[in-house]
Short mmCIF file of C-alpha atoms in Angstrom, two decimals:
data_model
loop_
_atom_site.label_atom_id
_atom_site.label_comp_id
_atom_site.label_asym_id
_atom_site.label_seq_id
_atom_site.Cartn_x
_atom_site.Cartn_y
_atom_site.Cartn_z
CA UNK N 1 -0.60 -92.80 74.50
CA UNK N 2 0.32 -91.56 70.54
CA UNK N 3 3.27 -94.41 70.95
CA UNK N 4 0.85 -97.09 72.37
CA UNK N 5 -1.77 -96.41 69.39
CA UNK N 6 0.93 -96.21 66.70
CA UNK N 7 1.98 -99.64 68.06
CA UNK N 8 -1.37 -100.64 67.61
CA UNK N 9 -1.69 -99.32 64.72
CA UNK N 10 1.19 -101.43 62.98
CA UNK N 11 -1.10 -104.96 64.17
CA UNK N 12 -3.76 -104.12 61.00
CA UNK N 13 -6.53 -105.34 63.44
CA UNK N 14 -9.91 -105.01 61.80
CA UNK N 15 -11.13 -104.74 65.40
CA UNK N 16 -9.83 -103.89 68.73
CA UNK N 17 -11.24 -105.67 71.59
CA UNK N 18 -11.88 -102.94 74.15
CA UNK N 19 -13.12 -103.99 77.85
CA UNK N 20 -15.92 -101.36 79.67
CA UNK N 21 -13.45 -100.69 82.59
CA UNK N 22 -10.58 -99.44 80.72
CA UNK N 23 -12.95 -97.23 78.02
CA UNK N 24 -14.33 -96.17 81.49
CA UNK N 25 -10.72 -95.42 82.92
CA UNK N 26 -9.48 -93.71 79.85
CA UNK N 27 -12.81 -91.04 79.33
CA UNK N 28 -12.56 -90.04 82.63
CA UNK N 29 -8.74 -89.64 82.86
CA UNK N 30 -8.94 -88.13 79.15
CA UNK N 31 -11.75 -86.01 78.99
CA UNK N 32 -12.24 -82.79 82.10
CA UNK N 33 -16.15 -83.15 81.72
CA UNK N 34 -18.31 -85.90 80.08
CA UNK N 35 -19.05 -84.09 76.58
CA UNK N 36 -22.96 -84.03 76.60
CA UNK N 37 -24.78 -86.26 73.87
CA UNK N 38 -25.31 -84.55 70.36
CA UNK N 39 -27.16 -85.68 67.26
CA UNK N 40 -24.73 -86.41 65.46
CA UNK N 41 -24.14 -88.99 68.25
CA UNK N 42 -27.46 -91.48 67.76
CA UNK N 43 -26.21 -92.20 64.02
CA UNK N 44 -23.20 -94.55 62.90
CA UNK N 45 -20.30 -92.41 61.77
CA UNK N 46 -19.67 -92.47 57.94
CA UNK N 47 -15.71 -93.52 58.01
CA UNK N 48 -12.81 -95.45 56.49
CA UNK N 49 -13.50 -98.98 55.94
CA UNK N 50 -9.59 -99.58 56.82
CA UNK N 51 -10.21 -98.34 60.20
CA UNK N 52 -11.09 -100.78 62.93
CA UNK N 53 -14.52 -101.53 65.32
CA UNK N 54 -14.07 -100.83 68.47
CA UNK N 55 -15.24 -104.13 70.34
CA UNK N 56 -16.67 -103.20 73.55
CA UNK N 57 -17.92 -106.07 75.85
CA UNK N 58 -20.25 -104.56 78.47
CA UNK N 59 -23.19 -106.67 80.15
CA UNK N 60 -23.69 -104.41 83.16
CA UNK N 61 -24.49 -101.23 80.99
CA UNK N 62 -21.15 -99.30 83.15
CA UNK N 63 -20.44 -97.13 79.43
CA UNK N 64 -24.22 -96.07 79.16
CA UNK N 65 -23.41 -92.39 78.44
CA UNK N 66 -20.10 -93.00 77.51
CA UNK N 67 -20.02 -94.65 74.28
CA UNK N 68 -20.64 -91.46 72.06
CA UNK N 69 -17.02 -90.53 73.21
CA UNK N 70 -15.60 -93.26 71.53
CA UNK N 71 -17.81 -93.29 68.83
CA UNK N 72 -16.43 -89.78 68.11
CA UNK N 73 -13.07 -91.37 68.09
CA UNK N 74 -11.21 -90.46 64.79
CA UNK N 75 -9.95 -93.95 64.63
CA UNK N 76 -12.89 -95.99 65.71
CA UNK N 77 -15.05 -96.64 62.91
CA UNK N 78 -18.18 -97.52 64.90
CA UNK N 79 -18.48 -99.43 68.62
CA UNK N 80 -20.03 -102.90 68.76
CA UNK N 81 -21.30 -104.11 71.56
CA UNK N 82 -20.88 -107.01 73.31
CA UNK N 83 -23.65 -108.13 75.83
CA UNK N 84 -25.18 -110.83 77.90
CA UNK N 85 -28.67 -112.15 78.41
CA UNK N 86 -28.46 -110.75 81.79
CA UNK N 87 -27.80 -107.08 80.47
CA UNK N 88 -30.18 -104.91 81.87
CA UNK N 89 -33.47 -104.36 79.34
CA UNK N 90 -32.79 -100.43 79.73
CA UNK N 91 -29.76 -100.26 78.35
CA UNK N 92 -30.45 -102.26 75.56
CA UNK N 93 -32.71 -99.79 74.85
CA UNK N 94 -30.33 -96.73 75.20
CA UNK N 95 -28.36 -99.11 72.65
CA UNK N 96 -31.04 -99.33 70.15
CA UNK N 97 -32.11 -95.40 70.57
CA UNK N 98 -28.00 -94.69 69.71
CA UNK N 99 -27.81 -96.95 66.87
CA UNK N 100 -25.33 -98.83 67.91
CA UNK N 101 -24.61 -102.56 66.93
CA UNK N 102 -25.04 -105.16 69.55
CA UNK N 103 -24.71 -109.25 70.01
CA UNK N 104 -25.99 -111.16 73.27
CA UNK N 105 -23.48 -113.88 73.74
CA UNK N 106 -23.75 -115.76 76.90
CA UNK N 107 -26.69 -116.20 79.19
CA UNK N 108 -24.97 -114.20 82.57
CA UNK N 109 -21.44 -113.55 81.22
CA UNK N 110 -19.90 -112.87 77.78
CA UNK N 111 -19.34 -116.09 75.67
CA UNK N 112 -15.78 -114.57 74.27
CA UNK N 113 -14.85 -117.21 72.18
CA UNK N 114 -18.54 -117.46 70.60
CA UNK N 115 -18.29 -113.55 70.21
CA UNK N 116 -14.72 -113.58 68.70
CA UNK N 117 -16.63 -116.27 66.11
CA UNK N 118 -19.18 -114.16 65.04
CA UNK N 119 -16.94 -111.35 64.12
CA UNK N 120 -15.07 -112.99 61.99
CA UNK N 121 -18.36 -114.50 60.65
CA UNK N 122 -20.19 -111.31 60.57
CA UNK N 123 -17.58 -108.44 59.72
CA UNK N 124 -14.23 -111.02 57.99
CA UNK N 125 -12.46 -110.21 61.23
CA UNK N 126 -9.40 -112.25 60.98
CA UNK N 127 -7.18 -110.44 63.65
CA UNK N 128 -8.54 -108.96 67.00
CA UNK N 129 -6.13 -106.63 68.75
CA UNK N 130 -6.88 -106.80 72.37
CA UNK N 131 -6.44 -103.11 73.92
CA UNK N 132 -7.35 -103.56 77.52
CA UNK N 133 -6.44 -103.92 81.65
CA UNK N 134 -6.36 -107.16 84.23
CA UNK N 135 -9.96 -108.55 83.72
CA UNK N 136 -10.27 -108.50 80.02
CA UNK N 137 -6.91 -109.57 79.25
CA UNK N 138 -6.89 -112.29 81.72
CA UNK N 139 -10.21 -113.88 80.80
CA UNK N 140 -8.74 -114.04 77.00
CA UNK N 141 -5.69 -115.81 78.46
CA UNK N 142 -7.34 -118.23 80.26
CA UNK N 143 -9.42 -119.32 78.06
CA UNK N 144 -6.80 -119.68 75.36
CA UNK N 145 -7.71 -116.83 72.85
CA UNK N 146 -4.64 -114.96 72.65
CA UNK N 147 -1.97 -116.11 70.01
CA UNK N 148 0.87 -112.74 70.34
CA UNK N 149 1.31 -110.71 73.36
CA UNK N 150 2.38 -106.76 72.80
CA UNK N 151 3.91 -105.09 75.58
CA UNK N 152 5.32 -101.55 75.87
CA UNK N 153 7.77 -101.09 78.91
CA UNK N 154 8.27 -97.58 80.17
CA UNK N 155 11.53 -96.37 81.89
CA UNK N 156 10.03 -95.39 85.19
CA UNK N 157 9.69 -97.69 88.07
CA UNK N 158 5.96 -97.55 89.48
CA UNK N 159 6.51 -99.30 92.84
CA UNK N 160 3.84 -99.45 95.26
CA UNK N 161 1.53 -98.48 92.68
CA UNK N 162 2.16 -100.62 90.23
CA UNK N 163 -0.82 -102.30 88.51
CA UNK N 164 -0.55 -106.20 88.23
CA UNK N 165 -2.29 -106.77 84.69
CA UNK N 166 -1.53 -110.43 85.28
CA UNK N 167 -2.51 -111.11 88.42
CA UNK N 168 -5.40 -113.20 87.36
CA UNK N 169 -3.88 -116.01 84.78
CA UNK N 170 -4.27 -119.14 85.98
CA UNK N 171 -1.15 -120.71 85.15
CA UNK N 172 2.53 -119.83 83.38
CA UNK N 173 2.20 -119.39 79.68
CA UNK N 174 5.14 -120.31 77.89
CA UNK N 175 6.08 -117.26 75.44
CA UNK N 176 8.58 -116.91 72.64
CA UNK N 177 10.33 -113.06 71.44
CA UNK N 178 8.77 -112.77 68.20
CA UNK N 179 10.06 -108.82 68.17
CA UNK N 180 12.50 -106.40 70.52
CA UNK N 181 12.09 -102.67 69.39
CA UNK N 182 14.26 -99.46 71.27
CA UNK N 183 11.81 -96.39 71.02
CA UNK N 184 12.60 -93.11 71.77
CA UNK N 185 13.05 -91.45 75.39
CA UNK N 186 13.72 -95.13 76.46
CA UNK N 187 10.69 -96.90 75.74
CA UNK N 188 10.89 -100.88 75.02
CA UNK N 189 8.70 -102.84 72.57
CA UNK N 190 8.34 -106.22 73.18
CA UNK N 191 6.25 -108.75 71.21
CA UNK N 192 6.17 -112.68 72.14
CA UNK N 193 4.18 -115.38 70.72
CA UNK N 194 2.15 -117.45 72.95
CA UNK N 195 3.11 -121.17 72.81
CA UNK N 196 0.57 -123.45 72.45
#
């Protein structure tokens, strides 16, 4: 994980676009027990302007009790919130209570390009770095909002359990190498350009 968020690191990304699932995935694989909420918790953390939002789109409230762990985060600068009109009213509210930022974009689903718009709009977010799994990653493809592909390749071979994060693109997407990087203990970094 330190070599996947120093890779990250190196994009500059004012915000990282985080979906619910793999925030979900990563607390409970990360964390023994759910750290209970604190004070400290319902107010936006005072930190570097250099650091990015985390970008968390999330219309079925699945992170309601979660979010304080990433708000804690030493490289998160505060969550944001991405919702839908169908969001249930309760969590909005457990939102609200928290402090935390939110935007309604779409009237059942997330309106990503709309979303993406308004940051940029809103917060000068020129580059989003997109930090997530199959369903995220996919809709962004699909719908034509991804412009470089990052992709670190471990030296094990996962087989049977393998985890298809591009199982769900519609089509081929022509790439081109924009970078080839040999890491340590065998680790590849590849980054390609999407063509348009």
């Amino acid at each position: 994980m330190m070599l996947h968020y120093k890779i990250a690191g190196n994009y500059g990304a004012k915000a990282h676009l985080i979906g619910s699932n793999t925030v979900k995935v990563g607390v409970e694989l990360f964390e023994n027990q759910i750290p209970l909420e604190e004070k400290e918790d319902f107010t936006k953390p005072q930190r570097n302007k250099d650091l990015p939002y985390w970008v968390i789109p999330d219309s079925t409230g699945k992170l309601k009790g979660l979010l304080h762990t990433c708000r804690r985060f030493e490289f998160c600068r505060d969550v944001i919130v991405l919702v839908s009109e169908a969001t249930p009213k309760e969590y909005l509210r457990h939102l609200e209570e928290r402090n935390y930022t939110y935007y309604i974009g779409g009237k059942d689903h997330i309106n990503l390009k709309k979303l993406l718009e308004l940051l940029h709009s809103e917060y000068k977010v020129k580059k989003v770095l997109a930090d997530t799994g199959n369903i995220l990653s996919s809709l962004l493809i699909n719908q034509g909002l991804v412009s470089e592909l990052s992709l670190l390749i471990h030296p094990i071979i996962v087989g049977r359990n393998s985890y298809n994060i591009f199982s769900d693109i519609n089509e081929n997407i022509a790439l081109r190498l924009k970078k080839f990087e040999r890491l340590p203990n065998g680790y590849i970094w590849l980054a390609y350009k999407v063509k348009k």
